[in-house]
Every structure is written in C-alpha cells, then in structure tokens.
XYZ file of C-alpha atoms in Angstrom:
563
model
C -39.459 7.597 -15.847
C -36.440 9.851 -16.661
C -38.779 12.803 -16.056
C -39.341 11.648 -12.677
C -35.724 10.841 -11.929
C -34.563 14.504 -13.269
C -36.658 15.906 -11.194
C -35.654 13.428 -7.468
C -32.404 14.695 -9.048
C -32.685 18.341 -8.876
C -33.964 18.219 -5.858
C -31.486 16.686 -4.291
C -27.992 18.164 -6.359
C -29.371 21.815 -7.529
C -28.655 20.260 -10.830
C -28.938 22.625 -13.286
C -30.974 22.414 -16.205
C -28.177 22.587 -18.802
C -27.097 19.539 -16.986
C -30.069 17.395 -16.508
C -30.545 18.239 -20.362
C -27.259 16.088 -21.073
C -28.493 13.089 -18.631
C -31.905 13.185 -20.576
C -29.578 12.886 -23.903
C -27.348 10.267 -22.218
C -30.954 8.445 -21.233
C -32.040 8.392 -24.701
C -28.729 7.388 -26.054
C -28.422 4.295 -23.544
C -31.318 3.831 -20.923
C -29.675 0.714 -19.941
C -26.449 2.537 -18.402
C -28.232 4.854 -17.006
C -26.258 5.145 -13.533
C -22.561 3.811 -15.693
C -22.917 6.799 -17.896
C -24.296 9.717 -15.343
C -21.203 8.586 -12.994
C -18.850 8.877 -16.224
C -19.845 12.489 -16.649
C -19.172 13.542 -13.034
C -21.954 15.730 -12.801
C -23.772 13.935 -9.852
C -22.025 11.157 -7.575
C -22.637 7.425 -8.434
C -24.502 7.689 -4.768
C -26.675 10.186 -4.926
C -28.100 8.687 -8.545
C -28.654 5.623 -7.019
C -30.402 7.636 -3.473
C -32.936 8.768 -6.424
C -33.253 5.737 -7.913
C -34.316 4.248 -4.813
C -37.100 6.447 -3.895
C -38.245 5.960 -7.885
C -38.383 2.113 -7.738
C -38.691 2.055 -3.973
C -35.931 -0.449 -3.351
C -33.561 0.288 -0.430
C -30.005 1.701 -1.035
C -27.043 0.504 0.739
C -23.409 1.348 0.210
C -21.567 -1.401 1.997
C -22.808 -4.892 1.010
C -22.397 -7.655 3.851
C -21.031 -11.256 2.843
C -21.206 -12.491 6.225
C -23.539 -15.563 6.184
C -23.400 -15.617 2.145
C -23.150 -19.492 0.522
C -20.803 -19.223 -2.692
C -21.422 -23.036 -4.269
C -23.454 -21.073 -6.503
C -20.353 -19.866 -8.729
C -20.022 -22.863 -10.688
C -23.209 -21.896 -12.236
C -23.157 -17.985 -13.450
C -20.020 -16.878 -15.060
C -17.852 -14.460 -12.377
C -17.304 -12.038 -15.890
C -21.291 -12.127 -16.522
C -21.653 -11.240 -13.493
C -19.529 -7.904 -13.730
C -20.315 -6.756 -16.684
C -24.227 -6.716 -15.752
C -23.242 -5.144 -12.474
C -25.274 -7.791 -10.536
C -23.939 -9.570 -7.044
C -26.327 -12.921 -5.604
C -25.811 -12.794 -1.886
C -27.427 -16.180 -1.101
C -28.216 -16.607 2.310
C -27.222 -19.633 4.405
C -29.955 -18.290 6.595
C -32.948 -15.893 6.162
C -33.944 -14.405 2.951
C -31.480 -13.930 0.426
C -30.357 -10.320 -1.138
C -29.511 -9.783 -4.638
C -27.923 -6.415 -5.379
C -27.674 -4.620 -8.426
C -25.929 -1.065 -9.840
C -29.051 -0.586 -11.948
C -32.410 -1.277 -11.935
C -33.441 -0.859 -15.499
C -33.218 -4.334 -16.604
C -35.095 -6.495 -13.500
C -35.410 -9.118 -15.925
C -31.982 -10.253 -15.178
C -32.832 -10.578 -11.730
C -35.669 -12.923 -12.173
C -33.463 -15.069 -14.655
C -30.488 -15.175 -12.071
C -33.199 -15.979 -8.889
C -33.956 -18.835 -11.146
C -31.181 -19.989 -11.962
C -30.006 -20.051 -8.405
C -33.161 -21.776 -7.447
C -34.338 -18.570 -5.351
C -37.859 -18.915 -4.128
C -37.682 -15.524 -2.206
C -35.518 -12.901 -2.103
C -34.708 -9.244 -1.310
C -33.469 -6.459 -3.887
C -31.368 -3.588 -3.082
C -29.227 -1.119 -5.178
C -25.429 -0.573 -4.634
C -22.297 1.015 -6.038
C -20.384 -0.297 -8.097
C -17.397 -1.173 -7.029
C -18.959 -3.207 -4.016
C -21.061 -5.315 -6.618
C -17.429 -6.101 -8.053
C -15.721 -6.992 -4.988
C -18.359 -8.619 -3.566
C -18.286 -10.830 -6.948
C -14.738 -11.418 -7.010
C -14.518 -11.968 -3.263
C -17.616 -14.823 -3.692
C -15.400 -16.598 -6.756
C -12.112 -16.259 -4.965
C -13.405 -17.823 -1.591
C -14.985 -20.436 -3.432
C -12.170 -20.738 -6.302
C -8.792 -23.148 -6.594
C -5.784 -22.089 -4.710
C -2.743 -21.166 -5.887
C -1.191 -24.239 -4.114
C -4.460 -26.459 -6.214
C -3.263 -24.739 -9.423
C 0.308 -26.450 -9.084
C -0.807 -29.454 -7.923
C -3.085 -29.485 -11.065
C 0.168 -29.113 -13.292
C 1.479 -31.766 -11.662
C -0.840 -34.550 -12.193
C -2.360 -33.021 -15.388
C 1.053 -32.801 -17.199
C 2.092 -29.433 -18.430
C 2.815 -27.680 -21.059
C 4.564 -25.025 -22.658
C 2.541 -21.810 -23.374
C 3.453 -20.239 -26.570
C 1.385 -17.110 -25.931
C 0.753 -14.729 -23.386
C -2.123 -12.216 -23.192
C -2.293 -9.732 -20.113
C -6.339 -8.532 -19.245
C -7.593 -5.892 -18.187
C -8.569 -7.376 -14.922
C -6.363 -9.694 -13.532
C -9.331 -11.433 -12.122
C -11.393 -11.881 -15.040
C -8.650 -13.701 -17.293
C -10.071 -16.773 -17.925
C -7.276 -18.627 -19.586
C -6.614 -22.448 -19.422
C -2.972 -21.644 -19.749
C -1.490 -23.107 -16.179
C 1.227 -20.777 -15.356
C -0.956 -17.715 -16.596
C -3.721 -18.703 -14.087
C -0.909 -19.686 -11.382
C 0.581 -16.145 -11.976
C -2.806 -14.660 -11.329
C -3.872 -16.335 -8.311
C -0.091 -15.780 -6.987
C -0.375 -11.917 -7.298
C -4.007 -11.796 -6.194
C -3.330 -13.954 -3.077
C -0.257 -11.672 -2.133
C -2.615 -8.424 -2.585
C -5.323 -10.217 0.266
C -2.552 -10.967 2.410
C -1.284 -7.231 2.167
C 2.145 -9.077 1.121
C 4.633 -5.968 -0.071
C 6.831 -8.750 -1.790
C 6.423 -11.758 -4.363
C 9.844 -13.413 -4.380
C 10.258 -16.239 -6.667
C 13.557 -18.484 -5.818
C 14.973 -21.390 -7.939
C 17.736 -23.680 -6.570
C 18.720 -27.071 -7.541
C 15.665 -29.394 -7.016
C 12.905 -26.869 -6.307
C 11.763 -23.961 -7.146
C 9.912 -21.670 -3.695
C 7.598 -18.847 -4.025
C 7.571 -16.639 -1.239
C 5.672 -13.327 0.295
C 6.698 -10.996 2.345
C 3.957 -10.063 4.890
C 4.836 -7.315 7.525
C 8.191 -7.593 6.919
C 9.124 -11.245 7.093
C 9.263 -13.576 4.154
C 6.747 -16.297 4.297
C 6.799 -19.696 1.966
C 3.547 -20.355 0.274
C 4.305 -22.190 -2.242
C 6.847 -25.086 -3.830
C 5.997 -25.110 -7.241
C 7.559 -27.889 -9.721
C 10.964 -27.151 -10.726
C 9.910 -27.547 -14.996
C 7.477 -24.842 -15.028
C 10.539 -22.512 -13.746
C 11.324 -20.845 -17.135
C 7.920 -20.466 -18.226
C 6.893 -18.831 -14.864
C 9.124 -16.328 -14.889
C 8.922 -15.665 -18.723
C 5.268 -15.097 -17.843
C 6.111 -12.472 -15.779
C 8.651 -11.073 -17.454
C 6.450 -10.553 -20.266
C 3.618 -8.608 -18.157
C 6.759 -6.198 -17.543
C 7.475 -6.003 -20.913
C 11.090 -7.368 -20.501
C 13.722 -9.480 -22.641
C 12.655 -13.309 -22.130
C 15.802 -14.242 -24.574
C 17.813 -12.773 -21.879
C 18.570 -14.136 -19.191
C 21.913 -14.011 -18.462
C 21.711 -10.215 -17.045
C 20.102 -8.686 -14.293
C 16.522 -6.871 -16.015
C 13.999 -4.426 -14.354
C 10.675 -3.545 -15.674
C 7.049 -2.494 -14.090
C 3.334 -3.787 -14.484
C 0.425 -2.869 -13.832
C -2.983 -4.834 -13.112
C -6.215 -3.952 -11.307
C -7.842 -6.723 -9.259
C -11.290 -5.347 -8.841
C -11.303 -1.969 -8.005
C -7.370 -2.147 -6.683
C -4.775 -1.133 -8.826
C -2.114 -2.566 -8.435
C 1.702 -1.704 -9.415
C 4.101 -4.322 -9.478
C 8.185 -3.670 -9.746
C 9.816 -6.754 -11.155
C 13.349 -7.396 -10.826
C 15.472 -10.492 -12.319
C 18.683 -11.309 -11.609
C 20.589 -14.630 -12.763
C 21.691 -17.498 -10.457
C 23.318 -20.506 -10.955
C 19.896 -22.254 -10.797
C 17.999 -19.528 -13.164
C 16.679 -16.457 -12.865
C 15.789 -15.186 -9.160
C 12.811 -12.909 -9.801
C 10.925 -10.287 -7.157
C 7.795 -8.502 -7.158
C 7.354 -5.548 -5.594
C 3.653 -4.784 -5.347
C 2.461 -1.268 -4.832
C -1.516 -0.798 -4.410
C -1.950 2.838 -5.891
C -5.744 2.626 -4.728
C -4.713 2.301 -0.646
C -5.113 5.803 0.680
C -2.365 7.625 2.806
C -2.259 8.143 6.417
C -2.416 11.210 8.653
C -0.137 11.652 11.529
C -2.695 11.336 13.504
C -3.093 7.606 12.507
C 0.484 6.558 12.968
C 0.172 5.830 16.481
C 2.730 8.696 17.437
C 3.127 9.333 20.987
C 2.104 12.909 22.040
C 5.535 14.572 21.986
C 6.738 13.274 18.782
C 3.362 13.935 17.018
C 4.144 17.645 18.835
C 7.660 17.449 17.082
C 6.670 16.262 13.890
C 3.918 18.803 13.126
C 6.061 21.290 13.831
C 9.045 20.316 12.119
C 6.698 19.718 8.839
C 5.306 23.026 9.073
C 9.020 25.085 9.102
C 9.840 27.450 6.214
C 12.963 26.708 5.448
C 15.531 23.706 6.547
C 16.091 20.414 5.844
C 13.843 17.379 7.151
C 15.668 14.191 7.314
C 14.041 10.808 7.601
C 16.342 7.405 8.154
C 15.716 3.889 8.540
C 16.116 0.994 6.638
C 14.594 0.124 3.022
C 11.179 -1.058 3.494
C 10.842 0.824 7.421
C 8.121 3.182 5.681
C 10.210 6.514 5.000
C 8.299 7.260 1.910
C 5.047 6.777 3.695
C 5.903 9.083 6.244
C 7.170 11.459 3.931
C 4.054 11.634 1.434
C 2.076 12.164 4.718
C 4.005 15.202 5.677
C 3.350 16.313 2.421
C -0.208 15.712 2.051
C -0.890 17.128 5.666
C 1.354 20.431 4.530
C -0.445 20.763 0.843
C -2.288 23.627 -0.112
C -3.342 26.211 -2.745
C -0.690 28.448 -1.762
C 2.578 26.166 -1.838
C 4.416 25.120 -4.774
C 5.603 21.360 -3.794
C 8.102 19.566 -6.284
C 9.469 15.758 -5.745
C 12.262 14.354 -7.168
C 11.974 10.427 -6.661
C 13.303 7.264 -8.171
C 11.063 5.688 -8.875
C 7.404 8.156 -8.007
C 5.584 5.656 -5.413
C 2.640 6.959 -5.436
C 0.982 10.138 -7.495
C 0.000 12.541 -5.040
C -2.687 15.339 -6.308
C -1.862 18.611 -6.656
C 2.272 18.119 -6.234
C 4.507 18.118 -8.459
C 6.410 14.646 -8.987
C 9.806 13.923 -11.065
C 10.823 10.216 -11.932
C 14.505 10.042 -12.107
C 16.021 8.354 -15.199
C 19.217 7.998 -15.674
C 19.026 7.021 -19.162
C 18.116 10.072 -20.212
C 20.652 12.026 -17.666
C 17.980 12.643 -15.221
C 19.766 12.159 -12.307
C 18.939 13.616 -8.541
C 21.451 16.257 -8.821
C 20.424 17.876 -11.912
C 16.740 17.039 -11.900
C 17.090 19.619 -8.395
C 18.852 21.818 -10.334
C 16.006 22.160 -12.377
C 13.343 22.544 -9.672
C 15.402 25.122 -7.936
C 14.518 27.338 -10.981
C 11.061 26.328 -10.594
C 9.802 28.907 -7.725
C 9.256 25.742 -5.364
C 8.040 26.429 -1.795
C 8.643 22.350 -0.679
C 11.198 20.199 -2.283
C 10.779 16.010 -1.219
C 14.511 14.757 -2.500
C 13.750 10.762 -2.667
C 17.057 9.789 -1.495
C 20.704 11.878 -0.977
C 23.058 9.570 -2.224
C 26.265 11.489 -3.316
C 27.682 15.025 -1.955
C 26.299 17.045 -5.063
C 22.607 16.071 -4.149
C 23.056 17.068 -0.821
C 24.873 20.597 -1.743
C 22.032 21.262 -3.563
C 20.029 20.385 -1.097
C 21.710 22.297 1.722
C 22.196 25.506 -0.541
C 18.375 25.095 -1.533
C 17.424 25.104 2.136
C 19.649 27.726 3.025
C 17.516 30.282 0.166
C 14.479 29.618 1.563
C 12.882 26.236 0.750
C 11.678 23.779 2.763
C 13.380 20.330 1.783
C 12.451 16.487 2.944
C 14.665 13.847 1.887
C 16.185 10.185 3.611
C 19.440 8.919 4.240
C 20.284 4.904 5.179
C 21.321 5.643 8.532
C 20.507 3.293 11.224
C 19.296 6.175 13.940
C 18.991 10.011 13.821
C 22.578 10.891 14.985
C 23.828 8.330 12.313
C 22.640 11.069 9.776
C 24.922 13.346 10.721
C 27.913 11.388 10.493
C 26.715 9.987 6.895
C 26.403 13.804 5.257
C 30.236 14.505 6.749
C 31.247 10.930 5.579
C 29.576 11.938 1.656
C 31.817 15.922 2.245
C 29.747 18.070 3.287
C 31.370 20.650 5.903
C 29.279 20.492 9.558
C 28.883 24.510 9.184
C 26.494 23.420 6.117
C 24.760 21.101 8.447
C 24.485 22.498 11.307
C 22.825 25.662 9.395
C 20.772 24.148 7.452
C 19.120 20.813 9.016
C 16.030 21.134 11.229
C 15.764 17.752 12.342
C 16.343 14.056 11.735
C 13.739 11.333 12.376
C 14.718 7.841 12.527
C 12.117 5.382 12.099
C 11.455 1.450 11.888
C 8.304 -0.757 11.896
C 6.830 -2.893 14.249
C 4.365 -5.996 13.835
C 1.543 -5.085 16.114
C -0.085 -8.051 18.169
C -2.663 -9.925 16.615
C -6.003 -8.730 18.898
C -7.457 -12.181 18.706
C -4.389 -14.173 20.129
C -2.242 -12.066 22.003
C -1.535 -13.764 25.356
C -0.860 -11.724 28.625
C 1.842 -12.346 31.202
C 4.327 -10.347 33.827
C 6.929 -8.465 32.879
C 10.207 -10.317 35.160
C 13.605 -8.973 35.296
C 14.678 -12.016 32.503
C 12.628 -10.935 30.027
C 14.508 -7.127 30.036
C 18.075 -8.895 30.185
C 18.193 -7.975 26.474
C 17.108 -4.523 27.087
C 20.874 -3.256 27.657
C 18.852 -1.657 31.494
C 16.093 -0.117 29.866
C 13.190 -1.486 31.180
C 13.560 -1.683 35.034
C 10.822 0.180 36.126
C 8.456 -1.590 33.867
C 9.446 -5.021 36.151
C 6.080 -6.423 37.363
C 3.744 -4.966 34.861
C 1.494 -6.913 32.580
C 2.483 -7.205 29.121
C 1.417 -9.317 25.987
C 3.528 -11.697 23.857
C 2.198 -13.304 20.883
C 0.900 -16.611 20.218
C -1.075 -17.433 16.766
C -4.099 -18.193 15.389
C -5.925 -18.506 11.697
C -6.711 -14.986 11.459
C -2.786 -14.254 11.889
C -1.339 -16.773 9.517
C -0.212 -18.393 12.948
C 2.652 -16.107 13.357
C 0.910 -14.098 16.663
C 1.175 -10.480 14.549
C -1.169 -8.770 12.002
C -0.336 -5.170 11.019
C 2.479 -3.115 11.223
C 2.876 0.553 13.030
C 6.063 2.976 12.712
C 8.143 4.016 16.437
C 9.805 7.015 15.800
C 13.107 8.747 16.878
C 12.896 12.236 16.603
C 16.298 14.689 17.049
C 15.350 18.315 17.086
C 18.269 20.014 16.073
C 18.182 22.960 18.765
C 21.122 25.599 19.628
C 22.641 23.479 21.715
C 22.985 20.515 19.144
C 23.871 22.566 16.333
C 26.860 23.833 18.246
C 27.919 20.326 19.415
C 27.516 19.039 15.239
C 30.822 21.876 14.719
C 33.017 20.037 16.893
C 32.656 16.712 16.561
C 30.734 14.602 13.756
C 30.573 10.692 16.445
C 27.043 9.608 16.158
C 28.076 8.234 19.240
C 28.549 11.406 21.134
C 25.688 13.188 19.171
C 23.027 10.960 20.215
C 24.556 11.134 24.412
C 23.811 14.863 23.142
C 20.657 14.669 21.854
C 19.190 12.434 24.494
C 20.784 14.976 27.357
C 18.275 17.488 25.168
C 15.333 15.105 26.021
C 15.115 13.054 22.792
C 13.535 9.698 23.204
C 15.404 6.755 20.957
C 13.706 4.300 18.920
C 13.494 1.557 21.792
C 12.287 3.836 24.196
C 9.275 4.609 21.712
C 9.057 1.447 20.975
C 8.411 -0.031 25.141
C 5.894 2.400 25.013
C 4.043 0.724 22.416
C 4.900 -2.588 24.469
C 3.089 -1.156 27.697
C 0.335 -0.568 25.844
C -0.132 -4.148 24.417
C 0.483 -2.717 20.863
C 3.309 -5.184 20.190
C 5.776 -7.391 22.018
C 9.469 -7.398 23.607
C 10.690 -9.520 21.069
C 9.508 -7.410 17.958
C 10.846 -4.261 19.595
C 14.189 -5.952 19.970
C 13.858 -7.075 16.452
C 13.775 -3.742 14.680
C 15.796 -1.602 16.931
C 19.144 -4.136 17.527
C 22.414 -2.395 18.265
C-alpha cells in the first residue's frame, strides 16, 4: 500500500526521493497516522495526501463538509472527544443516504462499528481535512448540546456548589467537567465566539448578577445568572488568566488563551471592584480570523484611491482616529500587510500586539520593565526600519519621535482619539508639538467609525421624505424621494435588523494648501471648512453613500457619526 501511495505521491508533488524515504519511515513507525504525521512534517499539504489517498481506496475527497440536512440526536451516543481524536464526523441524513467522513482511511473498522452503532443500514464514505471533521463534530454537539442559559438553570434547581479546583484544557470544547461554573464558563465564551461577540462583560449589582456580549458594537443581555455563583464565576476566570483570586479589592488584568476547534482564541480579562463585587470583561480576540484587504472594506472609489496611495508614501506620518473599538488597528494591520514585502524592514510598537503579523516585526509595550512607547521607538529608530506602526501617540515625546522619525525618512502609522480627521490636528498642538512639525511631517489623517450593515434577510424598503433627513443638519436633500432600507429583525439577526459591521471613512489629504492653513491656525473647526473646500468627503457623507446603496440605515449612520 505505501508503495502505491509514494508513488500517486510523486506524481502529483515532484516529491523527492529523500523525502518519500522519511514518509515510508513515518509509515512504518505509525501506519495508523499516516495523513496526522505526513501533514506534521510539511513536506506535502494535508490535501494533496488525502487527493492520493482517494484515488488508492477510491473514495471521493471533499474539502468542505455540508451539515445542512444532518440529524444530531445521535450525540448522546458516541463521545464528542472519541470522536476527535479518531478524526471521524457521522453526517446522518434526515433524508437520503447518510455520509460518514473520515481524515484517514487506514482503520475502516471504526467506520463499520460507528454505522452500527448509529443504526446505519447504508451509507456513503468520503475523506476530509481535518479541521472540518472537528468543526463539523463540535458544531453537531453544540447544536444539539445545553445552553448556556440551561446550564444556570441547572444550578439552580440542582443546588450548587463550590468548586475547589480548576483545570483549564486544551480545547475549550472538549472539557468535560461536571463542575457547573467551569462548564457555564465554557459554553459562555464559546457562545460569544459563534455570535462574533468582541466583548464578554460580566456585571454584579445588588440582587443579580447579568452577563452580557457585545455584538457589532452594542451590548446585548444573554444571560441572568444566580447572584451565589458570583464569586466562583469570576474566580473561574480569573484563574484561566492566571490572576490573584485573594484579591479582590484592586483593579487586575491578565490574558488567556483557548482554542475552540480549530479557532484560537485570545481573551483580555479585566477586573475591577464595585460595591457589589468584582465587574469583570472579556475581551476576545480570534487570532485564527484572517485580515482584510482594502479592497474588502467597502471603500468608495476615491478613498480606496487615497488610501493606497497614502500607504504606499516613503516617508510621513499616517494618522488613523476614531473611537476605541471603530477598527483602527484593523485598518492599520491591513495597510501593513498590503505594503509588506522582502525588501522593507517593518517594526510595530503596540500595547498590547493584537494580532502577530508574519514577516513584521512586533514590540509589546511593558511598562514594568520600562518599555514604554517613547523609548521602545527609540530603539527601533536604531533598527534600520523602512515602516514604523506606533500603536497609539499618547504624550508629546512619542509623537517627537515620531515626527523626527518621519522627517529622516521613515514611513510611520500610528492613531490618535480624535473624533474626525481635523480633530487630529488640534490634539498633536494640544500634547506641544509646534504646527511647523506637523505640517512637515503628516501626510494624511483618516478618521474612521463602524457601521452595522442591514441584515439581507429582513431589511425593509421605504421612501426617503424630507422628515426622515431633519436630523441630517441639510445633508441629504437631494436624496428626497429615493428608496432606501431601514431595518426590521428576524432570527438570523438576533432580532435587532443588523448583522455585520463595515468601516466609512474620512480621509484628509494633507496637500499644499492645507499644510499652509495648519501654520496659522490649529481650530479643527476651520481645518475641516478647509479640508472639505479641498474636496474631502466627511464621515456622514461616506456614510449616506453606504445608505443609498442599502448597505445600512439612516439611523446607524446617525449613530456613529453624531456631532
């Protein structure tokens, strides 16, 4: 058999014989892992071992599984773990014939077993990677699985009690504890990472204790868990972050990180006390999402002109405002992943790194160890950088640095808390920095904020009357009489009429012109009358386009973008 394989192999990679040499060895060694331990080696990609193994056992290959149409009150029977670790996922049909897919086909036995333990008179095999047999799995066990909102009911009628010790898995998913709060805990994180929620906050006040996500921006309750399992909850947590459960009579910070199925997940944790106990928040980061071009953001075609060529200057600052949580960093690993190459030497300062981006190079500030903005770009001055990303200027040294490391050649990113792009301006005078610095050395400012986008199942259509653009301070007039879509709810939306967010965008090109108007006068006021004689389009305006187009509504626009 492994002859055979070696050879499909070949074939199909140019595999060298030095190489197919080590798979015969790692054959040998373990031919039951046979596709686990070629994939761990790198030498050929988990799909292209499994292309040959399908034309070797002549069962069909398919790298997305399906779970439309797929019963799950089958999971009570076969352990969700046993499952994983054979690599084996039983799409029973509620229709048709059913499909059982496996990772590896040297073991069929298991299949037969499974088929009859699932009472399977017929069914179809076909291989798959791995990662879909595991998330298929855990999304079969999940759908079919208790709630978070059954879990505390549970505790309430069962009677709780205290849990002396707490054990963190490897999989978040796969900890099968009986402990209450550690299984609450679980299905609480892994419910926010479905819902795309960026936010677990966890809120005690006199009589009850609320658990709520934040899901595009807006805080959500889910839960009202009972008020005595409020210390052990949030020592739970606490110890997942590795921080002080004695104390809790100071604010604490710490970090986690879990992996629910093929996600990994980082989580920020934050404490702080009140005079109802500690007020904890999860921030929850999924390291395994991928980033997204420019061309994705849904830019309109100027500022998607304006941005790539801002991003592609050699020298300058690039300054990106907004809010916390209105997707600078985003925006700014996007720039720097579009801008990346062989050829450029790209250091980040951040606190804390987001996300690791491959081949840049990224600082975490600490201040415990005197790490601080200012002196960690000290440091990667001296480091022959091309591109510097500054997380945040948030005293006058940073932004000297910054400004005399633009003005020697670099090309330098970094945000400001400014609610629009003239705002900017006014907040580097307002921190000391003389507008001669500025107006040399910044290349532009873009202001940003995000928007829910319309739920495509829901949205309802009406006619734009003069009423409804009251609000819009006169902008909007000419758009009297066309059709536009507000939002109205359904299941797939959580009922609130909105699934999604997208960024609008405010983008000041600092030209001649602009740069001569920053020396006499620092108004944001009276820059942004400037900048908009210069034909920059502000955040509302950006964001009516979106409305015309039936990306989002009126009301969200007004929302984000209030004066």
């Amino acid at each position: 058999m492994i002859d055979e394989f070696l050879n499909i192999i070949a074939q199909k990679t140019s595999l060298s014989k030095e190489n197919c040499e080590k798979i015969r060895t790692l054959y040998v060694k373990e031919p039951s892992r046979l596709v686990e331990s070629i994939s761990e080696t790198k030498l050929v990609l988990e799909t292209e071992v499994l292309e040959a193994l399908s034309l070797l056992y002549s069962i069909p290959f398919t790298e997305l599984l399906v779970l439309e149409n797929v019963r799950d009150d089958w999971t009570a029977t076969i352990s969700r773990q046993f499952l994983k670790k054979i690599g084996i996922a039983p799409l029973v049909k509620k229709k048709g014939v059913s499909i059982i897919a496996v990772n590896d086909p040297a073991d069929l036995g298991l299949v037969d077993d499974i088929a009859a333990l699932l009472k399977l008179d017929a069914y179809s095999l076909v291989l798959a990677p791995r990662n879909q047999i595991l998330s298929a799995v855990n999304a079969l066990y999940d759908r079919a699985g208790q709630s978070a909102q059954q879990l505390v009911d549970d505790m309430e009628s069962d009677g709780f009690k205290i849990i002396d010790t707490f054990e963190q898995t490897a999989d978040l998913l796969d900890d099968t504890s009986d402990a209450p709060v550690i299984r609450l805990v679980n299905h609480m994180i892994s419910q926010a990472v479905k819902a795309m929620a960026s936010d677990i906050h966890i809120e005690p006040f006199q009589d009850v204790l609320k658990v709520r996500y934040r899901i595009d921006g807006i805080l959500y309750e889910m839960l009202n868990p009972p008020k005595g399992i409020q210390a052990s909850l949030i020592s739970r947590i606490k110890v997942m972050a590795k921080m002080n459960i004695a104390e809790k009579r100071v604010p604490q910070d710490g970090r986690a990180q879990v992996r629910i199925g093929d996600q990994e997940i980082d989580i920020r944790i934050s404490t702080v006390p009140t005079s109802h106990g500690e007020r904890l928040v999860m921030r929850l980061l999924n390291k395994s999402g991928y980033f997204l071009e420019f061309s994705e953001f849904g830019l309109s075609k100027e500022n998607f002109r304006l941005i790539n060529k801002i991003i592609r200057q050699n020298n300058g600052i690039v300054l990106v405002t907004g809010p916390t949580g209105s997707g600078k960093t985003t925006t700014l690993y996007s720039a720097l992943s579009t801008i990346n190459s062989p050829d450029k030497n790209i250091i980040t300062i951040e606190d804390p790194v987001e996300y690791n981006l491959k081949g840049i190079g990224q600082i975490q500030v600490n201040s415990k160890t005197g790490v601080t903005f200012a002196k960690g770009l000290r440091s990667i001055v001296r480091q022959d950088p091309d591109i510097v990303l500054i997380g945040e200027i948030r005293d006058v040294e940073t932004a000297e640095i910054a400004i005399q490391s633009a003005l020697t050649g670099h090309l330098v990113f970094s945000t400001l808390h400014t609610n629009d792009s003239a705002g900017a301006i006014t907040r580097l005078v307002d921190l000391g920095v003389e507008p001669y610095l500025i107006s040399s050395s910044v290349n532009a400012v873009i202001a940003q904020r995000l928007v829910r986008l319309l739920c495509k199942d829901c949205k309802q259509e009406y006619r734009l009357e003069p009423s409804h653009i009251k609000a819009l301070n006169g902008l909007g007039e000419e758009y009297i009489g066309k059709n536009v879509y507000k939002p109205r709810g359904c299941s797939k939306c959580f009922h609130t009429g909105y699934l999604g967010r997208e960024a609008i965008f405010e983008v000041m090109l600092m030209n001649e012109e602009l740069k001569r108007f920053v020396l006499e006068t620092s108004d944001s006021n009276q820059i942004k009358d400037a900048a908009l004689k210069f034909g920059m389009s502000t955040l509302r305006q950006d964001g009516m386009s979106k409305v015309l187009k039936g990306i989002t509504s009126i009301g969200e626009v007004l929302r984000v973008t209030q004066e």
